[in-house]
CSV table of C-alpha atoms and ligand atoms in Angstrom, one decimal:
chain,number,residue,atom,x,y,z
A,1,UNK,CA,6.0,11.3,-7.1
A,2,UNK,CA,3.1,13.6,-7.9
A,3,UNK,CA,0.9,14.2,-4.9
A,4,UNK,CA,-2.2,16.4,-4.9
A,5,UNK,CA,-4.6,17.7,-2.3
A,6,UNK,CA,-8.4,17.5,-2.6
A,7,UNK,CA,-9.6,20.0,0.0
A,8,UNK,CA,-13.2,20.6,1.2
A,9,UNK,CA,-15.7,20.6,4.0
A,10,UNK,CA,-17.2,17.2,3.0
A,11,UNK,CA,-20.2,17.7,5.2
A,12,UNK,CA,-21.0,15.0,4.2
A,13,UNK,CA,-19.0,13.5,1.3
A,14,UNK,CA,-21.2,13.0,-1.8
A,15,UNK,CA,-20.8,10.7,-4.8
A,16,UNK,CA,-19.7,13.8,-6.7
A,17,UNK,CA,-16.7,14.3,-4.3
A,18,UNK,CA,-16.0,10.6,-4.4
A,19,UNK,CA,-16.0,10.6,-8.2
A,20,UNK,CA,-13.4,13.4,-8.3
A,21,UNK,CA,-11.2,11.7,-5.6
A,22,UNK,CA,-11.3,8.4,-7.4
A,23,UNK,CA,-10.4,9.9,-10.7
A,24,UNK,CA,-7.6,12.0,-9.2
A,25,UNK,CA,-6.3,8.7,-7.6
A,26,UNK,CA,-6.1,7.3,-11.1
A,27,UNK,CA,-4.1,10.2,-12.4
A,28,UNK,CA,-1.8,11.1,-9.5
A,29,UNK,CA,0.5,9.0,-7.3
A,30,UNK,CA,-1.1,10.1,-4.1
A,31,UNK,CA,-4.2,12.0,-3.2
A,32,UNK,CA,-4.5,13.7,0.2
A,33,UNK,CA,-8.1,14.4,1.0
A,34,UNK,CA,-7.9,17.5,3.3
A,35,UNK,CA,-11.0,18.0,5.5
A,36,UNK,CA,-11.4,21.6,6.7
A,37,UNK,CA,-11.8,22.1,10.4
A,38,UNK,CA,-14.6,24.7,10.1
A,39,UNK,CA,-14.3,27.2,12.9
A,40,UNK,CA,-16.9,29.7,11.8
A,41,UNK,CA,-19.3,27.5,9.7
A,42,UNK,CA,-21.7,25.2,11.6
A,43,UNK,CA,-21.4,21.8,10.2
A,44,UNK,CA,-23.8,18.8,10.5
A,45,UNK,CA,-20.9,16.4,11.2
A,46,UNK,CA,-17.8,17.0,13.3
A,47,UNK,CA,-14.4,17.0,11.6
A,48,UNK,CA,-13.7,13.6,13.0
A,49,UNK,CA,-17.0,12.2,11.7
A,50,UNK,CA,-16.4,13.8,8.2
A,51,UNK,CA,-12.9,12.4,8.0
A,52,UNK,CA,-14.0,8.9,9.2
A,53,UNK,CA,-16.7,8.7,6.6
A,54,UNK,CA,-14.2,9.7,3.9
A,55,UNK,CA,-11.7,7.0,5.2
A,56,UNK,CA,-14.5,4.4,5.0
A,57,UNK,CA,-15.5,5.3,1.4
A,58,UNK,CA,-12.0,5.7,0.1
A,59,UNK,CA,-10.5,2.6,1.7
A,60,UNK,CA,-10.5,0.8,-1.6
A,61,UNK,CA,-7.9,3.2,-3.0
A,62,UNK,CA,-4.4,2.4,-1.9
A,63,UNK,CA,-3.1,5.9,-2.7
A,64,UNK,CA,-5.7,8.1,-1.0
A,65,UNK,CA,-5.3,9.3,2.6
A,66,UNK,CA,-7.5,11.6,4.6
A,67,UNK,CA,-6.2,14.3,6.9
A,68,UNK,CA,-7.7,17.3,8.7
A,69,UNK,CA,-6.5,20.8,8.5
A,70,UNK,CA,-7.3,24.3,9.7
A,71,UNK,CA,-6.1,27.6,8.3
A,72,UNK,CA,-5.1,28.0,4.7
A,73,UNK,CA,-5.3,25.2,2.3
A,74,UNK,CA,-1.9,26.3,0.8
A,75,UNK,CA,-0.3,26.1,4.2
A,76,UNK,CA,-1.5,22.5,4.5
A,77,UNK,CA,-0.1,21.9,0.9
A,78,UNK,CA,3.3,23.4,1.7
A,79,UNK,CA,3.6,21.5,5.1
A,80,UNK,CA,2.9,18.3,3.2
A,81,UNK,CA,5.2,19.0,0.3
A,82,UNK,CA,2.4,19.2,-2.2
A,83,UNK,CA,2.3,21.8,-5.0
A,84,UNK,CA,-1.1,21.1,-6.6
A,85,UNK,CA,-4.8,21.1,-5.6
A,86,UNK,CA,-7.4,19.1,-7.5
A,87,UNK,CA,-11.0,20.5,-7.6
A,88,UNK,CA,-14.2,19.4,-9.3
A,89,UNK,CA,-16.0,21.9,-11.5
A,90,UNK,CA,-19.7,21.2,-11.6
A,91,UNK,CA,-21.0,24.1,-13.8
A,92,UNK,CA,-20.0,27.5,-15.1
A,93,UNK,CA,-21.4,28.9,-11.9
A,94,UNK,CA,-18.6,27.3,-9.9
A,95,UNK,CA,-16.0,28.7,-12.2
A,96,UNK,CA,-15.8,32.3,-11.0
A,97,UNK,CA,-15.2,31.6,-7.3
A,98,UNK,CA,-12.9,28.6,-8.1
A,99,UNK,CA,-10.8,30.8,-10.4
A,100,UNK,CA,-10.5,33.4,-7.7
A,101,UNK,CA,-9.4,30.8,-5.1
A,102,UNK,CA,-7.0,29.2,-7.6
A,103,UNK,CA,-5.4,32.6,-8.4
A,104,UNK,CA,-5.1,33.5,-4.7
A,105,UNK,CA,-3.6,30.1,-3.9
A,106,UNK,CA,-1.0,30.5,-6.6
A,107,UNK,CA,-0.2,34.0,-5.5
A,108,UNK,CA,0.2,32.9,-1.9
A,109,UNK,CA,2.4,29.9,-2.3
A,110,UNK,CA,2.7,29.0,-6.0
A,111,UNK,CA,0.3,26.1,-5.4
A,112,UNK,CA,-1.4,25.1,-8.7
A,113,UNK,CA,-5.0,24.2,-9.0
A,114,UNK,CA,-6.1,21.5,-11.5
A,115,UNK,CA,-9.8,21.3,-12.4
A,116,UNK,CA,-11.7,18.1,-13.3
A,117,UNK,CA,-15.1,18.4,-14.8
A,118,UNK,CA,-17.7,16.6,-12.6
A,119,UNK,CA,-19.3,13.5,-13.9
A,120,UNK,CA,-22.7,14.8,-15.3
A,121,UNK,CA,-24.5,12.2,-13.2
A,122,UNK,CA,-23.5,14.3,-10.2
A,123,UNK,CA,-23.2,17.8,-11.5
A,124,UNK,CA,-26.3,19.0,-9.6
A,125,UNK,CA,-25.0,17.7,-6.2
A,126,UNK,CA,-23.8,19.6,-3.2
A,127,UNK,CA,-23.6,18.6,0.4
A,128,UNK,CA,-26.0,21.4,1.4
A,129,UNK,CA,-28.6,20.2,-1.1
A,130,UNK,CA,-28.2,16.6,0.1
A,131,UNK,CA,-28.8,17.8,3.7
A,132,UNK,CA,-31.9,19.8,2.7
A,133,UNK,CA,-33.5,17.1,0.6
A,134,UNK,CA,-32.8,14.4,3.3
A,135,UNK,CA,-34.1,16.8,6.1
A,136,UNK,CA,-37.5,16.9,4.3
A,137,UNK,CA,-37.6,13.2,3.7
A,138,UNK,CA,-36.3,13.0,0.1
A,139,UNK,CA,-34.4,10.0,-1.1
A,140,UNK,CA,-30.7,10.7,-1.4
A,141,UNK,CA,-29.6,7.1,-1.9
A,142,UNK,CA,-27.3,6.9,-5.0
A,143,UNK,CA,-26.3,10.5,-4.4
A,144,UNK,CA,-24.1,9.9,-1.3
A,145,UNK,CA,-22.0,6.8,-0.6
A,146,UNK,CA,-23.9,4.0,1.2
A,147,UNK,CA,-22.0,4.4,4.5
A,148,UNK,CA,-23.1,8.0,4.7
A,149,UNK,CA,-26.9,7.2,4.6
A,150,UNK,CA,-27.1,5.8,8.1
A,151,UNK,CA,-25.2,8.7,9.9
A,152,UNK,CA,-27.2,11.2,7.8
A,153,UNK,CA,-30.6,9.8,8.9
A,154,UNK,CA,-29.4,9.4,12.5
A,155,UNK,CA,-28.2,13.1,12.7
A,156,UNK,CA,-31.5,14.4,11.1
A,157,UNK,CA,-33.5,12.3,13.6
A,158,UNK,CA,-31.8,14.2,16.4
A,159,UNK,CA,-32.8,17.6,15.1
B,201,PNS,O1,-16.3,22.0,0.5
B,201,PNS,P1,-16.1,23.5,0.5
B,201,PNS,O2,-16.6,24.1,1.8
B,201,PNS,O3,-16.7,24.2,-0.7
B,201,PNS,O4,-14.5,23.7,0.4
B,201,PNS,C1,-13.9,25.0,0.4
B,201,PNS,C2,-12.4,24.9,0.8
B,201,PNS,C3,-12.2,24.2,2.1
B,201,PNS,C4,-11.7,24.3,-0.4
B,201,PNS,C5,-12.0,26.4,0.9
B,201,PNS,O5,-12.9,27.1,1.6
B,201,PNS,C6,-10.6,26.6,1.5
B,201,PNS,O6,-9.6,26.3,0.9
B,201,PNS,N1,-10.7,26.9,2.8
B,201,PNS,C7,-9.5,27.0,3.7
B,201,PNS,C8,-9.1,28.5,3.9
B,201,PNS,C9,-8.4,29.1,2.7
B,201,PNS,O7,-7.4,28.6,2.3
B,201,PNS,N2,-9.0,30.2,2.2
B,201,PNS,C10,-8.4,30.9,1.1
B,201,PNS,C11,-8.8,30.3,-0.2
B,201,PNS,S1,-8.2,31.2,-1.6
């Protein structure tokens, strides 16, 4: 059984994330979406909220589960008996940092990193850009899963 981890902050999950998770679910037996409990970085959504939105939007996949973690991604992988991480690559600009992380993760725990190229429909997406555009009234429908739109509007209305 080949299991992989898709780690991230998912603050909030975008259609780009969902595309990678869904495609990974088609290739591997099980995908564990690992939501980072950010201690230093201020997030718009709590870890529970981010994980709940991910559960909602991945509920159609029988082989995807969502967990939370803190500390090192590789420690989460080892604790769950997983030896590979799947990441999306949006552009060449992602590559340098992703390669550095992949090499460090292999050095730390021999955990492999497998890259999937992002669907070009979503290659310009990031959670930070979604929040910025939504904050100033831009339309982000079609860029985040439908169940994220309500919580995003509600959170911005509180600012
Ligand atoms: O969605 P993000 O914030 O870009 O995801 C980054 C993430 C969570 C994959 C990365 O920051 C990470 O793995 N953090 C956990 C701490 C860790 O393992 N750091 C060393 C990476 S080599």
